[in-house]
Coordinates of C-alpha atoms and ligand atoms in Angstrom, one line a residue:
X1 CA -32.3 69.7 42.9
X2 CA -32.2 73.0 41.3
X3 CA -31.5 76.3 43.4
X4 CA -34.7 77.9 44.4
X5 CA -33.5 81.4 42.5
X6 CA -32.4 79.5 39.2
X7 CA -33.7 81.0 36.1
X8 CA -33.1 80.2 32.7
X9 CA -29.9 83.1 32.5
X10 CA -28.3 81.8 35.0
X11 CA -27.4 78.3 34.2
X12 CA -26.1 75.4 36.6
X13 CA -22.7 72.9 36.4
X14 CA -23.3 70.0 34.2
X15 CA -21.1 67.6 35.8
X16 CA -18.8 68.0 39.4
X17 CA -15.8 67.5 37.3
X18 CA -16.9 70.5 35.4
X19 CA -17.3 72.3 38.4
X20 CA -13.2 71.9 39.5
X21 CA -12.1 72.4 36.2
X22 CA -14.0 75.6 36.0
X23 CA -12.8 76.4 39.8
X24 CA -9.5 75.5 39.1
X25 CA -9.3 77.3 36.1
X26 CA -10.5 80.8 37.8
X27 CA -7.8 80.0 40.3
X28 CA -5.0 78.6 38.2
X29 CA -3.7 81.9 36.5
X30 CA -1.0 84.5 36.0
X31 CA -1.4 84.6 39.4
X32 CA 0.3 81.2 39.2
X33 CA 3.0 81.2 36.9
X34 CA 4.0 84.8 36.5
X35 CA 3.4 85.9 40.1
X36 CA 4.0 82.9 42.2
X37 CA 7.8 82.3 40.0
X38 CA 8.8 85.8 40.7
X39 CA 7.4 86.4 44.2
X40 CA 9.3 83.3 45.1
X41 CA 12.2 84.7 43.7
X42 CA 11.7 87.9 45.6
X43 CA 11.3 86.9 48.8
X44 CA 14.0 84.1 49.5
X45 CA 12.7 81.0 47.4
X46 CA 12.3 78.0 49.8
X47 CA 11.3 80.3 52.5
X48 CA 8.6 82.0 50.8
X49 CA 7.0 78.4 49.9
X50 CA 6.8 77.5 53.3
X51 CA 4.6 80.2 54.5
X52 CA 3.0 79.9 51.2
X53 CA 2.1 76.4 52.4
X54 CA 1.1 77.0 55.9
X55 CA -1.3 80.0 54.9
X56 CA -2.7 78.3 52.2
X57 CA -3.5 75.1 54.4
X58 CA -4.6 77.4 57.1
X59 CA -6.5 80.2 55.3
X60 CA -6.9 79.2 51.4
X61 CA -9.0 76.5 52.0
X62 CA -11.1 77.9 55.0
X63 CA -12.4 81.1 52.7
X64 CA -12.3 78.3 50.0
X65 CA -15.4 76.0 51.5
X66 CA -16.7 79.5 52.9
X67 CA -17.1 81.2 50.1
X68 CA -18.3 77.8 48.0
X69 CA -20.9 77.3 50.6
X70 CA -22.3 80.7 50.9
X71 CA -22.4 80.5 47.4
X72 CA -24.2 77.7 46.8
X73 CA -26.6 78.2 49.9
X74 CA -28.0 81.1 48.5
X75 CA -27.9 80.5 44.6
X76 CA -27.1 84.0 43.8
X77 CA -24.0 86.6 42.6
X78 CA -22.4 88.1 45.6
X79 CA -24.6 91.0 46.4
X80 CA -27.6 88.8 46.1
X81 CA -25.7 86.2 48.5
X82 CA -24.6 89.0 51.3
X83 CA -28.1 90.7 51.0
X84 CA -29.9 87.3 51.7
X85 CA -27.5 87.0 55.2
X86 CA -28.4 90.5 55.7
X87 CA -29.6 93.3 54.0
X88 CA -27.1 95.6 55.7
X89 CA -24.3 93.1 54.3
X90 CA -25.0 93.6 50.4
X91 CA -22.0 96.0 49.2
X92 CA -19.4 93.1 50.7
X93 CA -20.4 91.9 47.9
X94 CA -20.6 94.9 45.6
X95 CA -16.8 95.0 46.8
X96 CA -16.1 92.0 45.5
X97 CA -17.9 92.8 41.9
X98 CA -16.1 96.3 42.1
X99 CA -12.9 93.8 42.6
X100 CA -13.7 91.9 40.0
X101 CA -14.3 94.6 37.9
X102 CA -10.7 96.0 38.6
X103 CA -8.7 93.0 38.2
X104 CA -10.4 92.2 34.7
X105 CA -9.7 95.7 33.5
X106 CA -5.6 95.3 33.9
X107 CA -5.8 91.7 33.7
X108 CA -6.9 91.7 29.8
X109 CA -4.1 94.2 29.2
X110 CA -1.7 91.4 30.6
X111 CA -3.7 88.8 28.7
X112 CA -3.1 90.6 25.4
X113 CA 0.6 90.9 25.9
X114 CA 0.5 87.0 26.1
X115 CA -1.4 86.3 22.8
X116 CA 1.3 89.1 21.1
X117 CA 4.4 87.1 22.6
X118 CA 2.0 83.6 20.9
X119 CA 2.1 85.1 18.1
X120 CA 5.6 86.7 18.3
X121 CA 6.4 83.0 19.1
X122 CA 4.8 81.4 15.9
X123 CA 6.7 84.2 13.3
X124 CA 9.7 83.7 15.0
X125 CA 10.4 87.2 16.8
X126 CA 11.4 85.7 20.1
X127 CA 14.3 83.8 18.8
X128 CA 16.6 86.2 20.3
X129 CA 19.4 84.7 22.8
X130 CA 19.6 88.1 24.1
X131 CA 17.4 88.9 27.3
X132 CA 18.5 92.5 27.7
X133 CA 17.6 92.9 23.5
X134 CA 14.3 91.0 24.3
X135 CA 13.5 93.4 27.5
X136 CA 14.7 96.4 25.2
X137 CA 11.6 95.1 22.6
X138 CA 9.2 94.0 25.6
X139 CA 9.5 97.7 27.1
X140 CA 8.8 99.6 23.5
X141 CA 5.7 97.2 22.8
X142 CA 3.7 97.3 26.2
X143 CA 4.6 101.3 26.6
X144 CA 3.2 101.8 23.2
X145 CA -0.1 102.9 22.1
X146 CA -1.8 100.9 19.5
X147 CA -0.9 97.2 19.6
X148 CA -1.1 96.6 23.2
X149 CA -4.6 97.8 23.1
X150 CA -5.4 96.0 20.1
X151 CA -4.4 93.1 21.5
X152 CA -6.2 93.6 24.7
X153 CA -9.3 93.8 23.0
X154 CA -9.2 90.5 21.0
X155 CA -7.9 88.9 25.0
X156 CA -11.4 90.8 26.3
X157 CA -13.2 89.4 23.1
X158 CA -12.4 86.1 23.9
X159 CA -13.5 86.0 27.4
X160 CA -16.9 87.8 26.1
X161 CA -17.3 85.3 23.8
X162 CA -17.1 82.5 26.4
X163 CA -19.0 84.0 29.2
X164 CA -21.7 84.8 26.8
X165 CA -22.4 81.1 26.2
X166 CA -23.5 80.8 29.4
X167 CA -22.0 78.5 32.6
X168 CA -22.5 75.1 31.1
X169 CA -21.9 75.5 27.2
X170 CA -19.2 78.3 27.7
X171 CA -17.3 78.3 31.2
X172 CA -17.7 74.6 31.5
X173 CA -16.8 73.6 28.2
X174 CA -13.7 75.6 27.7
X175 CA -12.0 74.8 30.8
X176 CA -12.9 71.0 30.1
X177 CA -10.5 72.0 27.3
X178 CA -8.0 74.3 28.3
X179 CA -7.5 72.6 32.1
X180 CA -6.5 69.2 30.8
X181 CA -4.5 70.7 28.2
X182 CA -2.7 73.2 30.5
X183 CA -1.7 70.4 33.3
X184 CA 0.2 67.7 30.5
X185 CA 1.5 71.6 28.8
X186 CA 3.3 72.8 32.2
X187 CA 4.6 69.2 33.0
X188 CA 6.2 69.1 29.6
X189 CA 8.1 72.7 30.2
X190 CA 8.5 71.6 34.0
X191 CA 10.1 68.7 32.5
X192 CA 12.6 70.3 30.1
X193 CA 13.8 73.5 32.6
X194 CA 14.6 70.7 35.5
X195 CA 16.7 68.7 33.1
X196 CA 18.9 71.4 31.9
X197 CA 22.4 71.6 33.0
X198 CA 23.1 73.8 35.9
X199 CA 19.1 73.8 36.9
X200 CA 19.7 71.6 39.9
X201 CA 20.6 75.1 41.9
X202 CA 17.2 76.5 40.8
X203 CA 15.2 73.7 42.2
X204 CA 17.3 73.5 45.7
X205 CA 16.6 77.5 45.6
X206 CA 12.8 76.6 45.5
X207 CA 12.2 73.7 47.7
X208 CA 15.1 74.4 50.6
X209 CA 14.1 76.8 53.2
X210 CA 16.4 79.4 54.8
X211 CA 14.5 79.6 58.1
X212 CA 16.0 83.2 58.3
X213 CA 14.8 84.7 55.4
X214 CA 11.7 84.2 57.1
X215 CA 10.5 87.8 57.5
X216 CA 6.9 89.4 58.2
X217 CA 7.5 91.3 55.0
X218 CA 7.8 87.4 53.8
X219 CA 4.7 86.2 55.4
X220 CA 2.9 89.2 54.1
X221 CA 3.5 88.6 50.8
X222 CA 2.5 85.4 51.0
X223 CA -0.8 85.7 52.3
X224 CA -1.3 88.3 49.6
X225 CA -0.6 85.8 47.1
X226 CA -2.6 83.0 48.5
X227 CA -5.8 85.3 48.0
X228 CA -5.3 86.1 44.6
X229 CA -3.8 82.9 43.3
X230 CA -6.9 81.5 44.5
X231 CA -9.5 83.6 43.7
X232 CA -10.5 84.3 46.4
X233 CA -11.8 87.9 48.6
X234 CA -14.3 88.5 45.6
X235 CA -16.8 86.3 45.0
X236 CA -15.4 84.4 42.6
X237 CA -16.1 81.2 44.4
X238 CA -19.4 82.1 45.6
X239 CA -20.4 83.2 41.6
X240 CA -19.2 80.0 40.9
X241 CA -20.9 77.8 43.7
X242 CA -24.0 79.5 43.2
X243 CA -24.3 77.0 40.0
X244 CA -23.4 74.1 42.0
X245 CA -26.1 70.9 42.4
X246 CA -27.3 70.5 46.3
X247 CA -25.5 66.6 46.2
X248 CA -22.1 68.2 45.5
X249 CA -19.6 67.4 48.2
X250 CA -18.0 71.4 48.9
X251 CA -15.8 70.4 52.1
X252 CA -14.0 67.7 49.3
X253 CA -14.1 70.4 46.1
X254 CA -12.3 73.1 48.6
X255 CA -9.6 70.7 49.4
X256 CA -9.0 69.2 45.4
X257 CA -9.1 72.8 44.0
X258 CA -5.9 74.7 46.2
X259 CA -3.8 71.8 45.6
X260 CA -4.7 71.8 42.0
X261 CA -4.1 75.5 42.3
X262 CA -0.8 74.6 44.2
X263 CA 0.5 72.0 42.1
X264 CA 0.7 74.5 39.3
X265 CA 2.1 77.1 41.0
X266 CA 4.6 75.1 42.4
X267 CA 5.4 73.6 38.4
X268 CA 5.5 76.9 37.2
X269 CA 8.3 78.0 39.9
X270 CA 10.0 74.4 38.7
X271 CA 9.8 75.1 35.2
X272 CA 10.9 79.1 35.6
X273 CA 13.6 79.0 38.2
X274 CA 15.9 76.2 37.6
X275 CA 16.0 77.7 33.8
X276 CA 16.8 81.7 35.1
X277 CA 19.7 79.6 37.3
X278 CA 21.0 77.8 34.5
X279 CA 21.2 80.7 32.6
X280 CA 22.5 83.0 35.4
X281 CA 19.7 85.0 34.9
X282 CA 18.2 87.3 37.6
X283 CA 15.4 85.5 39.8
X284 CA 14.1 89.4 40.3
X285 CA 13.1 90.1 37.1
X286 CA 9.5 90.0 38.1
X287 CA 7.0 89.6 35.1
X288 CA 9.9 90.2 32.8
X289 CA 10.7 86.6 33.6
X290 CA 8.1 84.9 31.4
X291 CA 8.5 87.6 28.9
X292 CA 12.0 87.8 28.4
X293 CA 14.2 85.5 30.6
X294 CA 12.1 82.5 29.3
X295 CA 12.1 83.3 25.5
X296 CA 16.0 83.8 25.8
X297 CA 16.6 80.9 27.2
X298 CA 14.5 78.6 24.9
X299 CA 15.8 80.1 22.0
X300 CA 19.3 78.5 22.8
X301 CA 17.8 75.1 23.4
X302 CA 17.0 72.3 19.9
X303 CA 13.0 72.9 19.0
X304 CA 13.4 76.2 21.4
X305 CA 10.5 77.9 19.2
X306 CA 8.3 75.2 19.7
X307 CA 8.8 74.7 23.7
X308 CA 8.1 79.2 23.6
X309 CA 4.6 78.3 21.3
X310 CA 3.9 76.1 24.0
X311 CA 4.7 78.0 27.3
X312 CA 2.8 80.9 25.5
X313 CA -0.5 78.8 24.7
X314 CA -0.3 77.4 28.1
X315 CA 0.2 80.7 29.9
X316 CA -2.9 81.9 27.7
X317 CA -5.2 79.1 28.3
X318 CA -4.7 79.8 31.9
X319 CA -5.4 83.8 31.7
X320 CA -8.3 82.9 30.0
X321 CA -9.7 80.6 32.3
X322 CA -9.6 83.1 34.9
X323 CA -10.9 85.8 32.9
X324 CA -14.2 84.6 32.6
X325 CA -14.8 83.8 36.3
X326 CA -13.7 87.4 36.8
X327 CA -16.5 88.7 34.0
X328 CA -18.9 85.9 35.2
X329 CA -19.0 87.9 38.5
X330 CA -19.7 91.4 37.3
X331 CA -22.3 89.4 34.5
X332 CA -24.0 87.4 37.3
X333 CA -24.5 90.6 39.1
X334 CA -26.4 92.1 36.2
X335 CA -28.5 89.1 35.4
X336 CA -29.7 88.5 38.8
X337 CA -30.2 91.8 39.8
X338 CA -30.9 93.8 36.9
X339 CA -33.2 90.7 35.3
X340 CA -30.7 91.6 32.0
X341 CA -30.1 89.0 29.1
X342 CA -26.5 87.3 29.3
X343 CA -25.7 88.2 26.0
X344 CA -26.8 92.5 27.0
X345 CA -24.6 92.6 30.5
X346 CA -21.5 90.7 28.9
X347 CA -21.6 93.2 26.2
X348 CA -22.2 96.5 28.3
X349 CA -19.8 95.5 30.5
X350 CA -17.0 93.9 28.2
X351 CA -17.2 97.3 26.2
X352 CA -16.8 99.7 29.8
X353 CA -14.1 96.6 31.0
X354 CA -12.1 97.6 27.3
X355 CA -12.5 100.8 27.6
X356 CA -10.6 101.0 31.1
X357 CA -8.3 98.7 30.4
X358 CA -7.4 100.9 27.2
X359 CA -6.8 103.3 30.0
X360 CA -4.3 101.2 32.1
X361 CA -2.3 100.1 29.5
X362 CA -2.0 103.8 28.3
X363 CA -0.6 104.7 31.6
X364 CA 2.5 102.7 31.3
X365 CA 3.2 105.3 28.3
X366 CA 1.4 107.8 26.7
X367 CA -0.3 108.6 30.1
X368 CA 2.3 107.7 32.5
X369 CA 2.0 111.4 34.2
X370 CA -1.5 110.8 35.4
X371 CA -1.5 109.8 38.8
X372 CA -4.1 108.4 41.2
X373 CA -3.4 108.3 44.9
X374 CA 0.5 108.0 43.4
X375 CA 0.2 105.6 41.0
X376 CA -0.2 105.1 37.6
X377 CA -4.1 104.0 36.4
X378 CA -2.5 100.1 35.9
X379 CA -0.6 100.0 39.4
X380 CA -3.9 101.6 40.8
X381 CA -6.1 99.2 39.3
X382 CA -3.8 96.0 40.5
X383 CA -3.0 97.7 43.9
X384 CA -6.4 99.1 44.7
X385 CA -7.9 95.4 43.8
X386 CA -5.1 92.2 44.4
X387 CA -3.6 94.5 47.5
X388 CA -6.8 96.5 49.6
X389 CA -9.8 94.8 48.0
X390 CA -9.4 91.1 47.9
X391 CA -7.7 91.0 51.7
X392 CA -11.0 93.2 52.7
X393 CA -13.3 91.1 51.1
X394 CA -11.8 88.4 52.6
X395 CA -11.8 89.2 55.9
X396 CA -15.3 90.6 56.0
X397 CA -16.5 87.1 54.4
X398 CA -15.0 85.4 57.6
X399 CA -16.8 87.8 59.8
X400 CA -19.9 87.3 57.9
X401 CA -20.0 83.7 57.9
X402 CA -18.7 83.1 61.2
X403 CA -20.6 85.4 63.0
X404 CA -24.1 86.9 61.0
X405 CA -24.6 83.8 59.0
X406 CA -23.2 81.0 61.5
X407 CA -20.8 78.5 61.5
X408 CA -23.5 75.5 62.4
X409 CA -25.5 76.9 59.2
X410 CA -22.3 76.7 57.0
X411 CA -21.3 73.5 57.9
X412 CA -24.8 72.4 57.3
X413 CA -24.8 73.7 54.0
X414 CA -21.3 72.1 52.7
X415 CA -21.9 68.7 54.6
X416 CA -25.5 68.8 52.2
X417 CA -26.7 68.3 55.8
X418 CA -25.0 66.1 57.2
X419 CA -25.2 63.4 54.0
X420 CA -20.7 64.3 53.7
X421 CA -18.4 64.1 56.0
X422 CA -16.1 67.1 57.1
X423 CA -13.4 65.7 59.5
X424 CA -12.4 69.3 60.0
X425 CA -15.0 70.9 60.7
X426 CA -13.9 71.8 64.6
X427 CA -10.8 73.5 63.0
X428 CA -12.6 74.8 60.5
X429 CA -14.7 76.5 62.9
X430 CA -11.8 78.4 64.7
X431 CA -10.3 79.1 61.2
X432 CA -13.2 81.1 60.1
X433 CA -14.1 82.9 63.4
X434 CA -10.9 84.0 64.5
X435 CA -7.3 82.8 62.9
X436 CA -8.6 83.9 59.8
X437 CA -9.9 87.2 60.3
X438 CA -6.6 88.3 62.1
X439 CA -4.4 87.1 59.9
X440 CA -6.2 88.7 56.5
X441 CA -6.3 92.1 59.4
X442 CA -2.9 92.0 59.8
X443 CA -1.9 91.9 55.7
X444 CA -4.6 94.3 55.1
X445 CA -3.4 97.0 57.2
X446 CA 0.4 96.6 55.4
X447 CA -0.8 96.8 52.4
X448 CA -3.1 100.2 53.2
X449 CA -0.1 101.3 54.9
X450 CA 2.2 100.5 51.5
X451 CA -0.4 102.2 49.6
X452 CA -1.0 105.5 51.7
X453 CA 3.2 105.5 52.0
Ligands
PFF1 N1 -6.5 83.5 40.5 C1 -6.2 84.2 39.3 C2 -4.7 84.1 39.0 O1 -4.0 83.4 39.9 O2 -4.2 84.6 38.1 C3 -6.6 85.6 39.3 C4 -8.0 85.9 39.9 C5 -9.0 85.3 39.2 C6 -8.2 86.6 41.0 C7 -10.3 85.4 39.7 C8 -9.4 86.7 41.5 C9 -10.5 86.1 40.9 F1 -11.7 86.3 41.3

């Protein structure tokens, strides 16, 4: 059965596995194997993994099936959703698309730094065993003004391009082909890092615990992580359930897409920190990791350039697929709303999302002495959004559901009512209304603190 508010812009899921892939892909991103490698790395490997674990099982998949219900429930982008709970709810949702709006903006910048390091990959510019000559080179490109903005605009282009053709002949198909693609791609390079000498110290540094590196700062930053690695605290899952089937079972999708989400993650950390320990590189280095910890070490290794082509076509397919959820939320916006062509809002807002972005990445050079609340226009954008906006948005989606909307209403809606089963439903419940809402509080008012401080 279609949604009652379909129209012929918006568009609907042409098959369930579609659906995950395209879900997965939004959630499987940088987030994944830049952030979650060098968080873990930051805050005491093993340790960090744990809480990773327990958060995600505790709140990941409980704003997961809310926001996927909601979503689908109401048929709409997330203004439309909140507004059809209760007119006085709407700008949760314009939070979200404001979120989304923000993330894309520095996220493209990051995007196009990937496709210069593909193609610095193919030409043969990374074959440098050096990682300090390598950051030297990494530092003088993304600080620069020209290229990095070119680049960002053929990243933005791309997304544009999909999002334009619509849910099931541009989102669908491209993560049908990317997803599959990127899972045998990361298993391959998990593969080769775990079977170099010396990586065995890496791996135990990922999967052992030290229960006393266990810190709130720890916890924190896990939590953090959980929402953004899974796309979550925006809409992105509500955009995307909105073009969900009524026969679709949501309490089974919001359990298969965080473990796909997880898997990855947890591949990416395989594939990234037994290789910086073989190499007795620094598990610090943050996003210089990928960038230039990686491309030194594969450059030492037989058929090194190819194993960089791939990491770099993997790491791209996987920005990619989160890009376009991220437009596909300011884009739904506009087309509901606004009663705007596709092809009109993707452009008007690809163009403003450019155009910002130029911006961002200008601040890490030329404009580094403009400051916003402190920070640079980039660290503004990904503070601002990832740190204040995505824990808010979260938090005010469980109070929405589990309060205004109503728990016996949401489980109605993701059991298709009644027809599925949902075992958890009583924990689920307790999740939503309370555990979650206090634990997204208590990293919300850290990071506000962090970025008043
Ligand atoms: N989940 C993406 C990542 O891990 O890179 C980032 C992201 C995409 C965040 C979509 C939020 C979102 F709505």
């Amino acid at each position: 059965m279609a949604n009652l508010n379909q129209n012929h812009e918006r568009g609907q899921w042409g098959s369930k596995l579609g659906f995950i892939l395209a879900a997965s892909g939004s959630a499987v991103g940088l987030g994944n194997l830049v952030k979650f490698p060098a968080m873990a790395g930051l805050n005491g490997g093993g340790a960090f993994v744990l809480v990773y674990f327990i958060i995600l099982f505790l709140v990941g998949f409980t704003l997961m099936l809310a926001e996927i219900a909601l979503g689908r429930y109401t048929g709409l982008n997330p203004i439309g959703a909140y507004r059809k709970i209760s007119k006085k709810w709407s700008w949760v949702g314009g939070l979200g698309v404001l979120a989304g709006f923000m993330i894309l903006s520095y996220y493209s910048v990051i995007g196009g730094w990937v496709i210069k390091y593909l193609v610095k990959s193919v030409t043969g510019g990374l074959n440098v065993s050096d990682p300090g000559m390598l950051g030297d080179a990494f530092g003088a490109f993304i600080t620069s003004p020209g290229e990095p903005i070119f680049y960002h605009g053929i990243f933005m282009l791309i997304t544009m391009i999909i999002v334009i053709k619509g849910i099931g002949g541009g989102i669908e198909k491209s993560t049908k082909l990317m997803m599959p693609a990127l899972f045998v791609m990361i298993f391959l390079i998990a593969v080769r890092a775990m079977t170099l000498p010396g990586a065995s110290a890496g791996i135990r540094y990922l999967l052992v615990p030290d229960f006393a590196k266990i810190t709130p700062g720890v916890i924190l930053a896990a939590l953090g992580q959980v929402f953004f690695s899974l796309s979550l605290g925006m809409g992105a899952m509500i955009t995307y359930g909105s073009y969900l089937d009524k026969k679709t079972n949501i309490p089974q999708s919001s359990t298969i897409i965080p473990l796909i989400d997880t898997g990855v993650a947890l591949l990416a950390g395989l594939a990234v920190l037994p290789a910086v320990f073989a190499y007795n590189l620094d598990p610090n280095a943050g996003i210089g990791i990928i960038f230039n910890s990686f491309p030194a070490i594969f450059s030492q290794l037989p058929m090194g350039g190819l194993f960089s082509l791939i990491f770099f076509v993997l790491v791209l397919f996987a920005a990619v697929s989160s890009s376009i959820s991220l437009l596909e939320v300011c884009v739904s916006y506009v087309v509901d709303e606004w009663k705007v062509k596709r092809l009109v809002a993707t452009s008007v807002i690809g163009v403003a999302l450019f155009l910002i972005g130029s911006a961002a990445s200008l601040s890490l050079g030329a404009w580094s002495d403009f400051k916003i609340l402190g920070l640079g226009i980039f660290d503004f954008l990904d503070y601002g959004s990832a740190n204040v906006l995505l824990p808010l948005g979260g938090l005010l989606l469980c109070i929405v559901v589990g309060w205004f909307w109503g728990t016996d209403n949401a489980i109605k809606e993701a059991t298709n009512n009644g027809e599925v089963e949902f075992k958890l439903a009583g924990a689920w419940i307790v999740l939503v209304k309370y555990i979650g809402p206090v634990a997204i509080a208590a990293v919300f008012i850290q990071k506000i603190m962090e970025l008043l401080g």
